[in-house]
Amino acid sequence: MKIAIVGCGSRHQMFRDAVTEDYADRHEIVALCDSNPHRLSEAAKLVSKPGTNGVATYLAGDFDRLITEQRPDTVVVATPDFLHADYIVRAFEAGCDVICEKPLTIDLSRLKMIVDAQARTGRQVKVTFNYRYSPARTQIKELISSGAIGTVTAVDFRWHLDRVHGADYFRRWHRQKENSGGLLVHKSTHHFDLLNWWLGTVPTEVLASGRRVFYRPETAVEMGLQNRGPRCAICPVAEACPVRLDLAADEKLRALYLEAEHEDGYFRDLCVFDEEIGIEDTMQAHIRYASGVTANYTLTAYSPWEGLEIKFQGTKGEITHRHVEVHGVFGGVRDHADDDAITTELHLAGERPKMLDVPKAQGSHGGADPVMLGYIFNPEGMEPDKYGRASDHVAGAWSILTGIAANASIESGSLVNIQSMLRARNIRI
Ligand SMILES: NC(=O)c1ccc[n+]([C@@H]2O[C@H](COP(=O)([O-])OP(=O)(O)OC[C@H]3O[C@@H](n4cnc5c(N)ncnc54)[C@H](O)[C@@H]3O)[C@@H](O)[C@H]2O)c1
């Protein structure tokens, strides 16, 4: 497969390394594209094979020329979220398939562009929902599908982002809804996708609330950071700030962002307490599904630990799954929890609760990324996927519709019906 990658920031590295290292015998990166010349040329250095002229590089304005000159089979889209739709549609129209980072896109008008272009061209987009591939999450899918707790009736799902990971969404492009859809789309697309996949259903109605309570100027004042600057690099109180990001101190961040910022003014370390931030840090949603299941969902972005807690109620019992990924932040303590921090308990009615053995795997995102990459780049070498983990534009669409409806509900204060929302925009999934 001839592959072009668009968006050569942090996340593209996973695809780049997979193709140039593990799957180099099957696939080839024929071109890279980015709006930032520095990041583009840095990425190209790492892709180029010794003894060749190197990989072809194109600035964003030359994407169509990239397609004409390099004729890729597949375009990997790893740009900021609001740009996914445009590149997907252009790739489809040029006869390419797409591998797209999550979220598929961020709003209904862009979703319509993708769905219509897919129907018109028949091309395929794979949305890389790596969370589905983590062995612990796959085990939950197996338990639910096998009827271990009968019919699932109600779910309580809480996701905690700590003050290191969570803060990162408030520093750069994610912090405005017009770029990321807010965390209910950008981040929760993973979580709502897991719910859709685990439960084998789709959302119908959403009632949500969302506020920004932590990443705001008042918190900085409470922390004694009155004279804070616009970004960490020039902040007079950086030394005292518990969420400071020192780009210069980290080799990767320096090369990828600090040394590239003169090109386009993309500052990776904007102050997380800025007034102008437009996304929420505290979100809750009540979701109804077509199957009749209901779910309560909470996402916070300033928790003292990172991980998830979920409880499935069923007609025969309940499953409780907890994963502490990181415990403790601030005061110099941020430890990654050990493997035992993933627990799954099966409690059947009339029996004692039973702790299950949770399968483990090595690699990023709880061992999910390497498995997903295997299915993307060498499906013939993998076992047939009995869990149906591959995601197309339909799964991608359903995973963002909960968040898009939640955003609409926060704005209106009312329950939002997803089918009515789709009908009003003439979107057919
Ligand atoms: N699945 C996961 O776990 C996971 C993790 C991280 C990021 N992501 C996703 O990956 C995507 C990229 O995130 P990131 O953290 O790498 O962001 P990033 O800001 O590090 O990289 C984005 C890149 O896109 C480039 N870009 C901006 N405008 C462009 C344009 N018009 N045309 C071409 N390139 C352009 C930027 O210069 C930058 O190099 C996002 O959609 C994000 O949601 C997914």
mmCIF file with all atom_site columns, N, CA and C in Angstrom, residues 221-280:
data_model
loop_
_atom_site.group_PDB
_atom_site.id
_atom_site.type_symbol
_atom_site.label_atom_id
_atom_site.label_alt_id
_atom_site.label_comp_id
_atom_site.label_asym_id
_atom_site.label_entity_id
_atom_site.label_seq_id
_atom_site.pdbx_PDB_ins_code
_atom_site.Cartn_x
_atom_site.Cartn_y
_atom_site.Cartn_z
_atom_site.occupancy
_atom_site.B_iso_or_equiv
_atom_site.pdbx_formal_charge
_atom_site.auth_seq_id
_atom_site.auth_comp_id
_atom_site.auth_asym_id
_atom_site.auth_atom_id
_atom_site.pdbx_PDB_model_num
ATOM 1   N N  . VAL A 1 221 ? -5.435  32.454 40.475 1.00 0.00 ? 221 VAL A N  1
ATOM 2   C CA . VAL A 1 221 ? -5.359  33.392 41.604 1.00 0.00 ? 221 VAL A CA 1
ATOM 3   C C  . VAL A 1 221 ? -5.323  32.611 42.922 1.00 0.00 ? 221 VAL A C  1
ATOM 4   N N  . GLU A 1 222 ? -6.194  31.615 43.041 1.00 0.00 ? 222 GLU A N  1
ATOM 5   C CA . GLU A 1 222 ? -6.203  30.790 44.269 1.00 0.00 ? 222 GLU A CA 1
ATOM 6   C C  . GLU A 1 222 ? -4.857  30.111 44.492 1.00 0.00 ? 222 GLU A C  1
ATOM 7   N N  . MET A 1 223 ? -4.152  29.809 43.403 1.00 0.00 ? 223 MET A N  1
ATOM 8   C CA . MET A 1 223 ? -2.841  29.154 43.516 1.00 0.00 ? 223 MET A CA 1
ATOM 9   C C  . MET A 1 223 ? -1.719  30.161 43.731 1.00 0.00 ? 223 MET A C  1
ATOM 10  N N  . GLY A 1 224 ? -2.066  31.439 43.825 1.00 0.00 ? 224 GLY A N  1
ATOM 11  C CA . GLY A 1 224 ? -1.044  32.477 44.037 1.00 0.00 ? 224 GLY A CA 1
ATOM 12  C C  . GLY A 1 224 ? -0.307  32.844 42.761 1.00 0.00 ? 224 GLY A C  1
ATOM 13  N N  . LEU A 1 225 ? -0.933  32.597 41.603 1.00 0.00 ? 225 LEU A N  1
ATOM 14  C CA . LEU A 1 225 ? -0.266  32.859 40.316 1.00 0.00 ? 225 LEU A CA 1
ATOM 15  C C  . LEU A 1 225 ? -0.854  34.122 39.663 1.00 0.00 ? 225 LEU A C  1
ATOM 16  N N  . GLN A 1 226 ? -0.933  35.209 40.450 1.00 0.00 ? 226 GLN A N  1
ATOM 17  C CA . GLN A 1 226 ? -1.589  36.434 39.958 1.00 0.00 ? 226 GLN A CA 1
ATOM 18  C C  . GLN A 1 226 ? -0.955  36.991 38.693 1.00 0.00 ? 226 GLN A C  1
ATOM 19  N N  . ASN A 1 227 ? 0.380   36.978 38.631 1.00 0.00 ? 227 ASN A N  1
ATOM 20  C CA . ASN A 1 227 ? 1.047   37.649 37.507 1.00 0.00 ? 227 ASN A CA 1
ATOM 21  C C  . ASN A 1 227 ? 1.418   36.688 36.387 1.00 0.00 ? 227 ASN A C  1
ATOM 22  N N  . ARG A 1 228 ? 0.548   35.739 36.118 1.00 0.00 ? 228 ARG A N  1
ATOM 23  C CA . ARG A 1 228 ? 0.882   34.717 35.115 1.00 0.00 ? 228 ARG A CA 1
ATOM 24  C C  . ARG A 1 228 ? 0.989   35.342 33.727 1.00 0.00 ? 228 ARG A C  1
ATOM 25  N N  . GLY A 1 229 ? 1.792   34.699 32.870 1.00 0.00 ? 229 GLY A N  1
ATOM 26  C CA . GLY A 1 229 ? 1.976   35.182 31.504 1.00 0.00 ? 229 GLY A CA 1
ATOM 27  C C  . GLY A 1 229 ? 1.100   34.418 30.535 1.00 0.00 ? 229 GLY A C  1
ATOM 28  N N  . PRO A 1 230 ? 1.130   34.783 29.251 1.00 0.00 ? 230 PRO A N  1
ATOM 29  C CA . PRO A 1 230 ? 0.255   34.132 28.261 1.00 0.00 ? 230 PRO A CA 1
ATOM 30  C C  . PRO A 1 230 ? 0.668   32.698 27.939 1.00 0.00 ? 230 PRO A C  1
ATOM 31  N N  . ARG A 1 231 ? 1.967   32.374 28.190 1.00 0.00 ? 231 ARG A N  1
ATOM 32  C CA . ARG A 1 231 ? 2.418   31.004 27.913 1.00 0.00 ? 231 ARG A CA 1
ATOM 33  C C  . ARG A 1 231 ? 3.568   30.673 28.858 1.00 0.00 ? 231 ARG A C  1
ATOM 34  N N  . CYS A 1 232 ? 3.768   29.378 29.076 1.00 0.00 ? 232 CYS A N  1
ATOM 35  C CA . CYS A 1 232 ? 4.749   28.960 30.083 1.00 0.00 ? 232 CYS A CA 1
ATOM 36  C C  . CYS A 1 232 ? 6.154   29.483 29.761 1.00 0.00 ? 232 CYS A C  1
ATOM 37  N N  . ALA A 1 233 ? 6.523   29.510 28.466 1.00 0.00 ? 233 ALA A N  1
ATOM 38  C CA . ALA A 1 233 ? 7.896   29.870 28.089 1.00 0.00 ? 233 ALA A CA 1
ATOM 39  C C  . ALA A 1 233 ? 8.284   31.258 28.585 1.00 0.00 ? 233 ALA A C  1
ATOM 40  N N  . ILE A 1 234 ? 7.307   32.159 28.730 1.00 0.00 ? 234 ILE A N  1
ATOM 41  C CA . ILE A 1 234 ? 7.644   33.521 29.155 1.00 0.00 ? 234 ILE A CA 1
ATOM 42  C C  . ILE A 1 234 ? 6.858   33.914 30.409 1.00 0.00 ? 234 ILE A C  1
ATOM 43  N N  . CYS A 1 235 ? 6.412   32.924 31.160 1.00 0.00 ? 235 CYS A N  1
ATOM 44  C CA . CYS A 1 235 ? 5.564   33.226 32.321 1.00 0.00 ? 235 CYS A CA 1
ATOM 45  C C  . CYS A 1 235 ? 6.423   33.573 33.535 1.00 0.00 ? 235 CYS A C  1
ATOM 46  N N  . PRO A 1 236 ? 6.188   34.739 34.150 1.00 0.00 ? 236 PRO A N  1
ATOM 47  C CA . PRO A 1 236 ? 7.006   35.119 35.306 1.00 0.00 ? 236 PRO A CA 1
ATOM 48  C C  . PRO A 1 236 ? 6.800   34.216 36.520 1.00 0.00 ? 236 PRO A C  1
ATOM 49  N N  . VAL A 1 237 ? 5.662   33.502 36.578 1.00 0.00 ? 237 VAL A N  1
ATOM 50  C CA . VAL A 1 237 ? 5.423   32.635 37.744 1.00 0.00 ? 237 VAL A CA 1
ATOM 51  C C  . VAL A 1 237 ? 5.487   31.143 37.373 1.00 0.00 ? 237 VAL A C  1
ATOM 52  N N  . ALA A 1 238 ? 6.134   30.851 36.253 1.00 0.00 ? 238 ALA A N  1
ATOM 53  C CA . ALA A 1 238 ? 6.189   29.449 35.787 1.00 0.00 ? 238 ALA A CA 1
ATOM 54  C C  . ALA A 1 238 ? 6.747   28.509 36.854 1.00 0.00 ? 238 ALA A C  1
ATOM 55  N N  . GLU A 1 239 ? 7.786   28.962 37.545 1.00 0.00 ? 239 GLU A N  1
ATOM 56  C CA . GLU A 1 239 ? 8.441   28.094 38.549 1.00 0.00 ? 239 GLU A CA 1
ATOM 57  C C  . GLU A 1 239 ? 7.455   27.644 39.620 1.00 0.00 ? 239 GLU A C  1
ATOM 58  N N  . ALA A 1 240 ? 6.485   28.506 39.908 1.00 0.00 ? 240 ALA A N  1
ATOM 59  C CA . ALA A 1 240 ? 5.544   28.203 40.994 1.00 0.00 ? 240 ALA A CA 1
ATOM 60  C C  . ALA A 1 240 ? 4.299   27.480 40.495 1.00 0.00 ? 240 ALA A C  1
ATOM 61  N N  . CYS A 1 241 ? 4.190   27.319 39.183 1.00 0.00 ? 241 CYS A N  1
ATOM 62  C CA . CYS A 1 241 ? 2.929   26.784 38.622 1.00 0.00 ? 241 CYS A CA 1
ATOM 63  C C  . CYS A 1 241 ? 2.949   25.254 38.561 1.00 0.00 ? 241 CYS A C  1
ATOM 64  N N  . PRO A 1 242 ? 1.967   24.600 39.176 1.00 0.00 ? 242 PRO A N  1
ATOM 65  C CA . PRO A 1 242 ? 1.970   23.132 39.185 1.00 0.00 ? 242 PRO A CA 1
ATOM 66  C C  . PRO A 1 242 ? 1.612   22.504 37.841 1.00 0.00 ? 242 PRO A C  1
ATOM 67  N N  . VAL A 1 243 ? 1.088   23.295 36.894 1.00 0.00 ? 243 VAL A N  1
ATOM 68  C CA . VAL A 1 243 ? 0.767   22.712 35.583 1.00 0.00 ? 243 VAL A CA 1
ATOM 69  C C  . VAL A 1 243 ? 1.646   23.288 34.473 1.00 0.00 ? 243 VAL A C  1
ATOM 70  N N  . ARG A 1 244 ? 2.781   23.804 34.840 1.00 0.00 ? 244 ARG A N  1
ATOM 71  C CA . ARG A 1 244 ? 3.711   24.354 33.851 1.00 0.00 ? 244 ARG A CA 1
ATOM 72  C C  . ARG A 1 244 ? 4.152   23.265 32.854 1.00 0.00 ? 244 ARG A C  1
ATOM 73  N N  . LEU A 1 245 ? 4.248   23.664 31.589 1.00 0.00 ? 245 LEU A N  1
ATOM 74  C CA . LEU A 1 245 ? 4.836   22.772 30.591 1.00 0.00 ? 245 LEU A CA 1
ATOM 75  C C  . LEU A 1 245 ? 6.099   23.439 30.076 1.00 0.00 ? 245 LEU A C  1
ATOM 76  N N  . ASP A 1 246 ? 7.245   22.814 30.321 1.00 0.00 ? 246 ASP A N  1
ATOM 77  C CA . ASP A 1 246 ? 8.527   23.396 29.910 1.00 0.00 ? 246 ASP A CA 1
ATOM 78  C C  . ASP A 1 246 ? 8.954   22.728 28.594 1.00 0.00 ? 246 ASP A C  1
ATOM 79  N N  . LEU A 1 247 ? 8.618   23.369 27.492 1.00 0.00 ? 247 LEU A N  1
ATOM 80  C CA . LEU A 1 247 ? 8.910   22.787 26.175 1.00 0.00 ? 247 LEU A CA 1
ATOM 81  C C  . LEU A 1 247 ? 10.414  22.610 25.957 1.00 0.00 ? 247 LEU A C  1
ATOM 82  N N  . ALA A 1 248 ? 11.182  23.572 26.465 1.00 0.00 ? 248 ALA A N  1
ATOM 83  C CA . ALA A 1 248 ? 12.631  23.541 26.225 1.00 0.00 ? 248 ALA A CA 1
ATOM 84  C C  . ALA A 1 248 ? 13.291  22.373 26.951 1.00 0.00 ? 248 ALA A C  1
ATOM 85  N N  . ALA A 1 249 ? 12.677  21.924 28.046 1.00 0.00 ? 249 ALA A N  1
ATOM 86  C CA . ALA A 1 249 ? 13.309  20.882 28.865 1.00 0.00 ? 249 ALA A CA 1
ATOM 87  C C  . ALA A 1 249 ? 13.078  19.477 28.307 1.00 0.00 ? 249 ALA A C  1
ATOM 88  N N  . ASP A 1 250 ? 12.167  19.351 27.371 1.00 0.00 ? 250 ASP A N  1
ATOM 89  C CA . ASP A 1 250 ? 11.845  18.026 26.849 1.00 0.00 ? 250 ASP A CA 1
ATOM 90  C C  . ASP A 1 250 ? 12.302  17.964 25.385 1.00 0.00 ? 250 ASP A C  1
ATOM 91  N N  . GLU A 1 251 ? 13.188  17.032 25.125 1.00 0.00 ? 251 GLU A N  1
ATOM 92  C CA . GLU A 1 251 ? 13.814  16.985 23.794 1.00 0.00 ? 251 GLU A CA 1
ATOM 93  C C  . GLU A 1 251 ? 12.784  16.857 22.674 1.00 0.00 ? 251 GLU A C  1
ATOM 94  N N  . LYS A 1 252 ? 11.796  15.989 22.882 1.00 0.00 ? 252 LYS A N  1
ATOM 95  C CA . LYS A 1 252 ? 10.801  15.759 21.830 1.00 0.00 ? 252 LYS A CA 1
ATOM 96  C C  . LYS A 1 252 ? 9.914   16.976 21.623 1.00 0.00 ? 252 LYS A C  1
ATOM 97  N N  . LEU A 1 253 ? 9.464   17.556 22.734 1.00 0.00 ? 253 LEU A N  1
ATOM 98  C CA . LEU A 1 253 ? 8.577   18.727 22.628 1.00 0.00 ? 253 LEU A CA 1
ATOM 99  C C  . LEU A 1 253 ? 9.317   19.910 22.008 1.00 0.00 ? 253 LEU A C  1
ATOM 100 N N  . ARG A 1 254 ? 10.577  20.026 22.355 1.00 0.00 ? 254 ARG A N  1
ATOM 101 C CA . ARG A 1 254 ? 11.370  21.132 21.806 1.00 0.00 ? 254 ARG A CA 1
ATOM 102 C C  . ARG A 1 254 ? 11.480  20.998 20.277 1.00 0.00 ? 254 ARG A C  1
ATOM 103 N N  . ALA A 1 255 ? 11.834  19.801 19.833 1.00 0.00 ? 255 ALA A N  1
ATOM 104 C CA . ALA A 1 255 ? 12.032  19.602 18.397 1.00 0.00 ? 255 ALA A CA 1
ATOM 105 C C  . ALA A 1 255 ? 10.723  19.711 17.624 1.00 0.00 ? 255 ALA A C  1
ATOM 106 N N  . LEU A 1 256 ? 9.666   19.177 18.199 1.00 0.00 ? 256 LEU A N  1
ATOM 107 C CA . LEU A 1 256 ? 8.394   19.115 17.471 1.00 0.00 ? 256 LEU A CA 1
ATOM 108 C C  . LEU A 1 256 ? 7.636   20.442 17.489 1.00 0.00 ? 256 LEU A C  1
ATOM 109 N N  . TYR A 1 257 ? 7.736   21.164 18.596 1.00 0.00 ? 257 TYR A N  1
ATOM 110 C CA . TYR A 1 257 ? 6.889   22.363 18.720 1.00 0.00 ? 257 TYR A CA 1
ATOM 111 C C  . TYR A 1 257 ? 7.681   23.662 18.905 1.00 0.00 ? 257 TYR A C  1
ATOM 112 N N  . LEU A 1 258 ? 8.580   23.705 19.909 1.00 0.00 ? 258 LEU A N  1
ATOM 113 C CA . LEU A 1 258 ? 9.270   24.970 20.203 1.00 0.00 ? 258 LEU A CA 1
ATOM 114 C C  . LEU A 1 258 ? 10.068  25.456 18.994 1.00 0.00 ? 258 LEU A C  1
ATOM 115 N N  . GLU A 1 259 ? 10.789  24.549 18.372 1.00 0.00 ? 259 GLU A N  1
ATOM 116 C CA . GLU A 1 259 ? 11.632  24.942 17.237 1.00 0.00 ? 259 GLU A CA 1
ATOM 117 C C  . GLU A 1 259 ? 10.827  25.144 15.948 1.00 0.00 ? 259 GLU A C  1
ATOM 118 N N  . ALA A 1 260 ? 9.546   24.842 15.985 1.00 0.00 ? 260 ALA A N  1
ATOM 119 C CA . ALA A 1 260 ? 8.701   25.001 14.786 1.00 0.00 ? 260 ALA A CA 1
ATOM 120 C C  . ALA A 1 260 ? 7.775   26.205 14.911 1.00 0.00 ? 260 ALA A C  1
ATOM 121 N N  . GLU A 1 261 ? 7.723   26.818 16.095 1.00 0.00 ? 261 GLU A N  1
ATOM 122 C CA . GLU A 1 261 ? 6.660   27.807 16.319 1.00 0.00 ? 261 GLU A CA 1
ATOM 123 C C  . GLU A 1 261 ? 6.857   29.105 15.545 1.00 0.00 ? 261 GLU A C  1
ATOM 124 N N  . HIS A 1 262 ? 8.113   29.424 15.156 1.00 0.00 ? 262 HIS A N  1
ATOM 125 C CA . HIS A 1 262 ? 8.338   30.646 14.392 1.00 0.00 ? 262 HIS A CA 1
ATOM 126 C C  . HIS A 1 262 ? 7.647   30.593 13.027 1.00 0.00 ? 262 HIS A C  1
ATOM 127 N N  . GLU A 1 263 ? 7.324   29.386 12.560 1.00 0.00 ? 263 GLU A N  1
ATOM 128 C CA . GLU A 1 263 ? 6.712   29.238 11.229 1.00 0.00 ? 263 GLU A CA 1
ATOM 129 C C  . GLU A 1 263 ? 5.247   29.656 11.205 1.00 0.00 ? 263 GLU A C  1
ATOM 130 N N  . ASP A 1 264 ? 4.524   29.309 12.297 1.00 0.00 ? 264 ASP A N  1
ATOM 131 C CA . ASP A 1 264 ? 3.070   29.527 12.240 1.00 0.00 ? 264 ASP A CA 1
ATOM 132 C C  . ASP A 1 264 ? 2.457   30.040 13.553 1.00 0.00 ? 264 ASP A C  1
ATOM 133 N N  . GLY A 1 265 ? 3.303   30.277 14.561 1.00 0.00 ? 265 GLY A N  1
ATOM 134 C CA . GLY A 1 265 ? 2.758   30.789 15.820 1.00 0.00 ? 265 GLY A CA 1
ATOM 135 C C  . GLY A 1 265 ? 1.905   29.778 16.565 1.00 0.00 ? 265 GLY A C  1
ATOM 136 N N  . TYR A 1 266 ? 2.134   28.483 16.312 1.00 0.00 ? 266 TYR A N  1
ATOM 137 C CA . TYR A 1 266 ? 1.428   27.438 17.085 1.00 0.00 ? 266 TYR A CA 1
ATOM 138 C C  . TYR A 1 266 ? 2.195   27.253 18.386 1.00 0.00 ? 266 TYR A C  1
ATOM 139 N N  . PHE A 1 267 ? 1.648   27.858 19.466 1.00 0.00 ? 267 PHE A N  1
ATOM 140 C CA . PHE A 1 267 ? 2.293   27.746 20.772 1.00 0.00 ? 267 PHE A CA 1
ATOM 141 C C  . PHE A 1 267 ? 1.685   26.565 21.520 1.00 0.00 ? 267 PHE A C  1
ATOM 142 N N  . ARG A 1 268 ? 2.521   25.654 21.917 1.00 0.00 ? 268 ARG A N  1
ATOM 143 C CA . ARG A 1 268 ? 2.082   24.394 22.532 1.00 0.00 ? 268 ARG A CA 1
ATOM 144 C C  . ARG A 1 268 ? 1.877   24.541 24.045 1.00 0.00 ? 268 ARG A C  1
ATOM 145 N N  . ASP A 1 269 ? 2.248   25.738 24.587 1.00 0.00 ? 269 ASP A N  1
ATOM 146 C CA . ASP A 1 269 ? 2.266   25.890 26.053 1.00 0.00 ? 269 ASP A CA 1
ATOM 147 C C  . ASP A 1 269 ? 1.474   27.123 26.510 1.00 0.00 ? 269 ASP A C  1
ATOM 148 N N  . LEU A 1 270 ? 0.326   27.371 25.853 1.00 0.00 ? 270 LEU A N  1
ATOM 149 C CA . LEU A 1 270 ? -0.496  28.518 26.284 1.00 0.00 ? 270 LEU A CA 1
ATOM 150 C C  . LEU A 1 270 ? -0.996  28.279 27.709 1.00 0.00 ? 270 LEU A C  1
ATOM 151 N N  . CYS A 1 271 ? -1.298  29.383 28.408 1.00 0.00 ? 271 CYS A N  1
ATOM 152 C CA . CYS A 1 271 ? -1.689  29.265 29.815 1.00 0.00 ? 271 CYS A CA 1
ATOM 153 C C  . CYS A 1 271 ? -3.048  28.572 29.948 1.00 0.00 ? 271 CYS A C  1
ATOM 154 N N  . VAL A 1 272 ? -3.100  27.535 30.755 1.00 0.00 ? 272 VAL A N  1
ATOM 155 C CA . VAL A 1 272 ? -4.329  26.749 30.907 1.00 0.00 ? 272 VAL A CA 1
ATOM 156 C C  . VAL A 1 272 ? -5.400  27.487 31.712 1.00 0.00 ? 272 VAL A C  1
ATOM 157 N N  . PHE A 1 273 ? -5.013  28.621 32.274 1.00 0.00 ? 273 PHE A N  1
ATOM 158 C CA . PHE A 1 273 ? -5.993  29.374 33.084 1.00 0.00 ? 273 PHE A CA 1
ATOM 159 C C  . PHE A 1 273 ? -6.590  30.558 32.331 1.00 0.00 ? 273 PHE A C  1
ATOM 160 N N  . ASP A 1 274 ? -6.352  30.618 31.020 1.00 0.00 ? 274 ASP A N  1
ATOM 161 C CA . ASP A 1 274 ? -6.825  31.763 30.225 1.00 0.00 ? 274 ASP A CA 1
ATOM 162 C C  . ASP A 1 274 ? -8.351  31.883 30.209 1.00 0.00 ? 274 ASP A C  1
ATOM 163 N N  . GLU A 1 275 ? -8.784  33.128 30.216 1.00 0.00 ? 275 GLU A N  1
ATOM 164 C CA . GLU A 1 275 ? -10.222 33.423 30.138 1.00 0.00 ? 275 GLU A CA 1
ATOM 165 C C  . GLU A 1 275 ? -10.813 32.930 28.816 1.00 0.00 ? 275 GLU A C  1
ATOM 166 N N  . GLU A 1 276 ? -10.033 33.068 27.740 1.00 0.00 ? 276 GLU A N  1
ATOM 167 C CA . GLU A 1 276 ? -10.588 32.828 26.391 1.00 0.00 ? 276 GLU A CA 1
ATOM 168 C C  . GLU A 1 276 ? -10.874 31.362 26.075 1.00 0.00 ? 276 GLU A C  1
ATOM 169 N N  . ILE A 1 277 ? -10.488 30.444 26.959 1.00 0.00 ? 277 ILE A N  1
ATOM 170 C CA . ILE A 1 277 ? -10.726 29.010 26.693 1.00 0.00 ? 277 ILE A CA 1
ATOM 171 C C  . ILE A 1 277 ? -12.230 28.771 26.521 1.00 0.00 ? 277 ILE A C  1
ATOM 172 N N  . GLY A 1 278 ? -12.576 27.967 25.513 1.00 0.00 ? 278 GLY A N  1
ATOM 173 C CA . GLY A 1 278 ? -14.002 27.801 25.209 1.00 0.00 ? 278 GLY A CA 1
ATOM 174 C C  . GLY A 1 278 ? -14.549 26.409 25.494 1.00 0.00 ? 278 GLY A C  1
ATOM 175 N N  . ILE A 1 279 ? -13.762 25.513 26.079 1.00 0.00 ? 279 ILE A N  1
ATOM 176 C CA . ILE A 1 279 ? -14.262 24.145 26.323 1.00 0.00 ? 279 ILE A CA 1
ATOM 177 C C  . ILE A 1 279 ? -14.498 23.920 27.812 1.00 0.00 ? 279 ILE A C  1
ATOM 178 N N  . GLU A 1 280 ? -15.276 22.894 28.112 1.00 0.00 ? 280 GLU A N  1
ATOM 179 C CA . GLU A 1 280 ? -15.591 22.578 29.507 1.00 0.00 ? 280 GLU A CA 1
ATOM 180 C C  . GLU A 1 280 ? -14.536 21.634 30.093 1.00 0.00 ? 280 GLU A C  1
#
